[in-house]
Coordinates of C-alpha atoms and ligand atoms in Angstrom, one line a residue:
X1 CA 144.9 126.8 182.6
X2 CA 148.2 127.9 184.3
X3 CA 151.1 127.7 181.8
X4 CA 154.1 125.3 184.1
X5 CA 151.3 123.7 185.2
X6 CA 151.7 120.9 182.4
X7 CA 153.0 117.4 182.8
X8 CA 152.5 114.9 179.9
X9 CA 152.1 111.7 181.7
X10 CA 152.4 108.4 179.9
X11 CA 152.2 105.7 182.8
X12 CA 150.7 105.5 185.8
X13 CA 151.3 102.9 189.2
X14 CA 148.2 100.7 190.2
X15 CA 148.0 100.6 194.0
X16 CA 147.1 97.2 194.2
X17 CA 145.1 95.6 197.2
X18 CA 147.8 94.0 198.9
X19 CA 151.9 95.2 198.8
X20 CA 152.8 92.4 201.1
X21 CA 154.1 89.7 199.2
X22 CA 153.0 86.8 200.7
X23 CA 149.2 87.9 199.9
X24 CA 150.5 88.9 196.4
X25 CA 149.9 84.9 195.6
X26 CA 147.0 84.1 197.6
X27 CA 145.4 87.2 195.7
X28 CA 146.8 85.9 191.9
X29 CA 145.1 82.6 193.1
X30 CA 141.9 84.1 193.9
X31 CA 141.7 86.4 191.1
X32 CA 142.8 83.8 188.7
X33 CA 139.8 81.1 190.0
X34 CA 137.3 83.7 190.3
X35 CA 137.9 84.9 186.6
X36 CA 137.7 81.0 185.4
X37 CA 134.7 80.4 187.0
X38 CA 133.1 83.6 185.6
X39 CA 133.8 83.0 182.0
X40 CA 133.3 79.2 182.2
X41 CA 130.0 79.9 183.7
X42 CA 128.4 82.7 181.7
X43 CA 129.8 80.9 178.7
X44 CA 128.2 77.9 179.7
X45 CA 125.1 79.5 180.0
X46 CA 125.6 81.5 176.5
X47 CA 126.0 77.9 174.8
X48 CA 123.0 76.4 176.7
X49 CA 120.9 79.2 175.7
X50 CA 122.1 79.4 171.9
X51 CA 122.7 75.6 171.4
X52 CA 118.4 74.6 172.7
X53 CA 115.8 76.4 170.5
X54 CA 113.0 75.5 173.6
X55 CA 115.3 77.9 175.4
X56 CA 115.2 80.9 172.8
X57 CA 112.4 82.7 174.3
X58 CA 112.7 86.6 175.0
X59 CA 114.0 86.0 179.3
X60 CA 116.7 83.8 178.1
X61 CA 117.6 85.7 175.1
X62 CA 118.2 88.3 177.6
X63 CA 119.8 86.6 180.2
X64 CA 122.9 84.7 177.3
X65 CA 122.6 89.0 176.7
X66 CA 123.5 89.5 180.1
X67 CA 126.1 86.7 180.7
X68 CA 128.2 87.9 177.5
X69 CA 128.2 91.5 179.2
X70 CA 129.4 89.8 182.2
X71 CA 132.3 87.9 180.5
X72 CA 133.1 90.9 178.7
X73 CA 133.2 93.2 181.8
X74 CA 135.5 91.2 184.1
X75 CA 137.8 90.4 180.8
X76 CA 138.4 94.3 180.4
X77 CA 139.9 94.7 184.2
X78 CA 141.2 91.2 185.8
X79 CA 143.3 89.9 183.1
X80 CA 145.5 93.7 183.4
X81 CA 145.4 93.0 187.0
X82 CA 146.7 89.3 187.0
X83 CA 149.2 90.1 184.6
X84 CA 150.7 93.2 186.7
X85 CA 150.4 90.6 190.0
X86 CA 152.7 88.3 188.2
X87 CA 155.2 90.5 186.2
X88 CA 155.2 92.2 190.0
X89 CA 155.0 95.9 188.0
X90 CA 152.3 97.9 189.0
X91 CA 152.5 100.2 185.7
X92 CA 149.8 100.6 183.4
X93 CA 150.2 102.9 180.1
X94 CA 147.7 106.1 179.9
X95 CA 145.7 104.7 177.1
X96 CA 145.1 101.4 178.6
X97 CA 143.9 102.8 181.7
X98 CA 141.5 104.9 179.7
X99 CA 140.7 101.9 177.5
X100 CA 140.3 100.1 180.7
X101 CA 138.0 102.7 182.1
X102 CA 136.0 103.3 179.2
X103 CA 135.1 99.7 178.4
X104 CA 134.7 98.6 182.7
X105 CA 132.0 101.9 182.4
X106 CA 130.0 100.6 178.9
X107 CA 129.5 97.2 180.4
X108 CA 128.4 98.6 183.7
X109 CA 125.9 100.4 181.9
X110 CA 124.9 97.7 179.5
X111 CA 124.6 95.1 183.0
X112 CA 122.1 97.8 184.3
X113 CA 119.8 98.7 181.2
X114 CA 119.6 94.8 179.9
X115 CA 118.2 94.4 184.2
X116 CA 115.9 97.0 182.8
X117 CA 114.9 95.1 179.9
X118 CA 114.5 91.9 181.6
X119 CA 112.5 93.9 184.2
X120 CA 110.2 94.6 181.0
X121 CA 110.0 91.4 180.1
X122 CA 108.6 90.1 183.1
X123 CA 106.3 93.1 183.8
X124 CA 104.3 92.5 180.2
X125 CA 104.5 88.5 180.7
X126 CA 102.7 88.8 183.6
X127 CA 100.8 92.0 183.4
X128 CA 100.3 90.8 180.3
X129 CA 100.3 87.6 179.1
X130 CA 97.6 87.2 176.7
X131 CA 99.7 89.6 174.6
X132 CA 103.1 88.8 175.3
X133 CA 104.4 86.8 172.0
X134 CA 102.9 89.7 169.8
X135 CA 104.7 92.4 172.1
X136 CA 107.8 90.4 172.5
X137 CA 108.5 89.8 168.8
X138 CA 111.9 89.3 167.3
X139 CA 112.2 92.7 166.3
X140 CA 111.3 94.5 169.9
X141 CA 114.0 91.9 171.1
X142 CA 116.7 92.6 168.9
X143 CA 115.6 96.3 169.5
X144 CA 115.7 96.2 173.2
X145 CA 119.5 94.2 173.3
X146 CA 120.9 96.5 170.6
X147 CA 119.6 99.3 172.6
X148 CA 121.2 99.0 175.9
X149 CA 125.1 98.1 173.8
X150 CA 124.9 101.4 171.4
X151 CA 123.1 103.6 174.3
X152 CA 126.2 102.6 177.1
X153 CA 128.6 103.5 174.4
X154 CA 127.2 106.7 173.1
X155 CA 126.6 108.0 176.5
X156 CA 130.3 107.3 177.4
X157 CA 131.9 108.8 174.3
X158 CA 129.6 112.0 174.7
X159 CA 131.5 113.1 177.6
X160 CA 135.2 113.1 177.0
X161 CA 136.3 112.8 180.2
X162 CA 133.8 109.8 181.1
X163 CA 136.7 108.0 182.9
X164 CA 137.3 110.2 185.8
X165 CA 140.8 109.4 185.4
X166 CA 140.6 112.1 183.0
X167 CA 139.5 114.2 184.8
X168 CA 142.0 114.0 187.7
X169 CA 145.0 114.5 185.0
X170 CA 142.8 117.7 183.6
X171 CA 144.5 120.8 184.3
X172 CA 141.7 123.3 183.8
X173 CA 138.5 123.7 186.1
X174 CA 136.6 120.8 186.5
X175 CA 133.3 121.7 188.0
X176 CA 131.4 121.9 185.6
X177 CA 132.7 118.4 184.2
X178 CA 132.3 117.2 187.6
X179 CA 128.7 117.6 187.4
X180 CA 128.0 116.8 183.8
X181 CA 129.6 113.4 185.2
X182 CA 127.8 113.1 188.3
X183 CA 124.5 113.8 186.7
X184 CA 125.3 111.3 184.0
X185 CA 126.3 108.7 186.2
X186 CA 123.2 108.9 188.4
X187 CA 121.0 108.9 185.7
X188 CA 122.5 106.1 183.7
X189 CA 122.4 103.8 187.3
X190 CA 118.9 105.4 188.5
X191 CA 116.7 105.6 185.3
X192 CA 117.3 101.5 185.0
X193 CA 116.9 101.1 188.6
X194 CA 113.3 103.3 188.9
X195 CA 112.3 101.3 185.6
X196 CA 113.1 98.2 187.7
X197 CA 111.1 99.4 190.8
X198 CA 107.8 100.7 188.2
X199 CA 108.0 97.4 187.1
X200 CA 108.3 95.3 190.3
X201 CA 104.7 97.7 191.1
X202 CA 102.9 96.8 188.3
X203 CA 103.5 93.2 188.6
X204 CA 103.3 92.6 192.5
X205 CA 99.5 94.5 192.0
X206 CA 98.9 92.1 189.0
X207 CA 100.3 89.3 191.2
X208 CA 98.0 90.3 194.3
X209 CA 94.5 90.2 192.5
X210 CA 94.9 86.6 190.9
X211 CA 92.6 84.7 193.1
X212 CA 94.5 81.5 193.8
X213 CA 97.6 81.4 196.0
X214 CA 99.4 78.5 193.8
X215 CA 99.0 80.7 190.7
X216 CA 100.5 83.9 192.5
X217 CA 103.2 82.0 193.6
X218 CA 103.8 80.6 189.9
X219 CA 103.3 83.3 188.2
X220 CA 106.2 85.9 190.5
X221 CA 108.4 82.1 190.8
X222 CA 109.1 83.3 186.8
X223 CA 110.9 86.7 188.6
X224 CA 112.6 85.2 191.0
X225 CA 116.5 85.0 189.3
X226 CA 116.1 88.1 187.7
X227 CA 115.3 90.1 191.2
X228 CA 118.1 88.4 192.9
X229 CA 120.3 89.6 190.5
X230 CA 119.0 93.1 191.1
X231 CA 119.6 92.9 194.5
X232 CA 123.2 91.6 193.8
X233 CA 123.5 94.4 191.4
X234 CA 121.9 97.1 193.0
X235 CA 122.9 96.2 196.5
X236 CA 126.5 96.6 195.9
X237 CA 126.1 99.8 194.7
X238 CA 124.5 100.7 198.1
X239 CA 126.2 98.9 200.6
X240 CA 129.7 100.3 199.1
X241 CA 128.5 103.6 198.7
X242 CA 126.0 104.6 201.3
X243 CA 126.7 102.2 204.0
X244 CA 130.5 102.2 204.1
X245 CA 132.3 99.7 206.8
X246 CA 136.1 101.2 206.1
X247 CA 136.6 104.5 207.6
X248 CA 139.4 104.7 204.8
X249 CA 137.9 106.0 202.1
X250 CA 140.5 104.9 199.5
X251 CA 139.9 101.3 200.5
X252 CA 136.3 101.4 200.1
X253 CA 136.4 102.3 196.4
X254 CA 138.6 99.5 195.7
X255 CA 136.7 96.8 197.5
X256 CA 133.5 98.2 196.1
X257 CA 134.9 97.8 192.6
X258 CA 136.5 95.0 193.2
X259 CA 133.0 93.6 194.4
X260 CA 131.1 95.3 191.3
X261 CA 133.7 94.0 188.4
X262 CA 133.9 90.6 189.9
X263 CA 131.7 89.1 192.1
X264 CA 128.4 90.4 190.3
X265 CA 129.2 88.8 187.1
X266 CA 130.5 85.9 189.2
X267 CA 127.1 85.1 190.5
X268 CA 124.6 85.6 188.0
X269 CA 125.2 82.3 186.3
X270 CA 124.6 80.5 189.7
X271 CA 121.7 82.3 190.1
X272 CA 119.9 82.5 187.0
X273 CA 121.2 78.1 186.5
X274 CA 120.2 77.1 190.3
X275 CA 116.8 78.9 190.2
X276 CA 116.0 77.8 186.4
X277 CA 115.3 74.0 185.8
X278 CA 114.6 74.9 182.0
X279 CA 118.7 75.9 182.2
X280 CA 119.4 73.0 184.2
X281 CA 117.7 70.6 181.8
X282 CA 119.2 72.0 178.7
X283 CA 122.5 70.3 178.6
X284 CA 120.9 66.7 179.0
X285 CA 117.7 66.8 176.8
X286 CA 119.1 66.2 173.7
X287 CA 121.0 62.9 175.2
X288 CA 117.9 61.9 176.7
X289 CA 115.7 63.1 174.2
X290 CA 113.5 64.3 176.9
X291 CA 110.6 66.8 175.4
X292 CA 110.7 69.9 177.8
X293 CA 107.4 71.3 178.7
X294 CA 107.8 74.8 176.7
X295 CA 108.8 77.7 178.8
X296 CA 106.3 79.6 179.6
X297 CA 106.8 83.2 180.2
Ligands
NAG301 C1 120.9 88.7 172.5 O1 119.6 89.0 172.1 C2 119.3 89.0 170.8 C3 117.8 89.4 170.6 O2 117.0 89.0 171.6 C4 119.5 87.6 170.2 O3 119.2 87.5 168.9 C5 120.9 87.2 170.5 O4 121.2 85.9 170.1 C6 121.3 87.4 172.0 N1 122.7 87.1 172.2 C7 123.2 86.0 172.6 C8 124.7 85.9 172.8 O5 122.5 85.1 172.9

């Protein structure tokens, strides 16, 4: 480290999207409705889940799992951001942007290892399902949601510059940081995703040799939220990355965060609610005291 080469810096300025200030509304608006519909409907979904016992099967433990990682992952970066919209002051103190970062990674990471776990669930329910409620306990559950929350947070506290903001402020030679991070970032986003994919394997071959076509169809039907999410998910990640549409690099990072902190967490509970009709259903059976045929995995 080069002595005079040290600046303590205590703020720093967000670029925003927009510095034009007739967008600087339209995008408070947007912000502001796409934020309400993301906590109203993951929360909805959380109290649908919690408040039916026919729903409190492993998939949808998983899923109110999900949607609570989802609220909590657009509440650690939008609310900052609407706030600086309106106060018009781009500033945002050191340790909140670290705060920021740190929390917008752990949720990341626990969004992509509960897609694991859901991924499992599927794959032994249909792989198989003579076994499932003995493999699928309560204590493999809790297990497999603890997991993913103390796993995110330990890898992201391992590496003390985790938020590469850090390591853009970092005076000395970052290499070797670099690729700590880099490493650690792939493998925290790939080791999920090939876990997904091994999954997907097994249960399209299990899916392939039942004999009739109706029960093939049911049987993968039970997938079909969670894989749309995965694409969602996993999709952004490659469109943004690999497949970029603005030459300007510095614009494709913010629209491809801007895509993964909102509008994944945004969809989900359209997904997973449109697809499922034992979600639909919850909020009127116990007006109609209508007996719902048990959810079978
Ligand atoms: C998360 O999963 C665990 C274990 O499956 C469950 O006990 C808990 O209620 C779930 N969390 C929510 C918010 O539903």
């Amino acid at each position: 480290m080069h002595e005079g080469n040290q600046t303590s810096i205590s703020e720093f300025l967000l670029l925003g999207l927009s510095s034009q200030p007739g967008q600087q509304e339209l995008l408070f608006a947007l912000f502001l409705a796409m934020y309400l519909v993301t906590v109203v409907g993951n929360a909805l979904i959380v109290l649908a889940i919690g408040l039916d016992s026919y729903l409190h099967t492993p998939m949808y433990l998983f899923l109110a799992n999900l949607s609570l990682a989802d609220i909590s992952s657009i509440s650690t970066s939008v609310p900052k951001m609407l706030m600086n919209i309106q106060t018009k002051s781009p500033s945002i103190s050191y340790e909140s942007c670290i705060t920021q970062m740190y929390f917008s990674i752990v949720f990341v990471v626990i969004d992509n290892f509960l897609l694991g776990v859901m991924a499992f669930d599927r794959f032994v329910a249909i792989c198989h399902p003579l076994n499932y409620t003995t493999v699928m306990g309560p204590r493999l559950c809790l297990w497999l949601t603890a997991t993913p929350w103390a796993l995110s947070n330990t890898v992201t506290l391992t590496h003390p510059s985790a938020p590469p903001i850090g390591l853009l402020l970092s005076c000395s030679d970052t290499t070797v940081h670099e690729l700590v991070l880099f490493v650690m970032g792939s493998s925290v986003i790939t080791l999920p995703f090939a876990f997904i994919l091994v999954s997907y394997a097994c249960i399209i071959t299990a899916v392939m040799r039942l004999s009739c076509p109706e029960g093939r169809w049911k049987a993968f039907s039970t997938c079909g939220s969670h894989l749309t999410v995965v694409f969602l998910f996993y999709g952004t990640i490659v469109g943004v990355y690999f497949f970029p549409s603005s030459p300007d690099p510095d614009n494709r990072d913010k629209v491809g965060a801007l895509l993964f902190t909102v509008v994944t967490p945004m969809m989900s509970p359209f997904i997973y609610s449109l697809r499922s009709t034992d979600v639909k259903g919850a909020p009127r059976r116990p007006l109609l005291g209508e007996r719902a045929l048990p959810v079978m995995p």
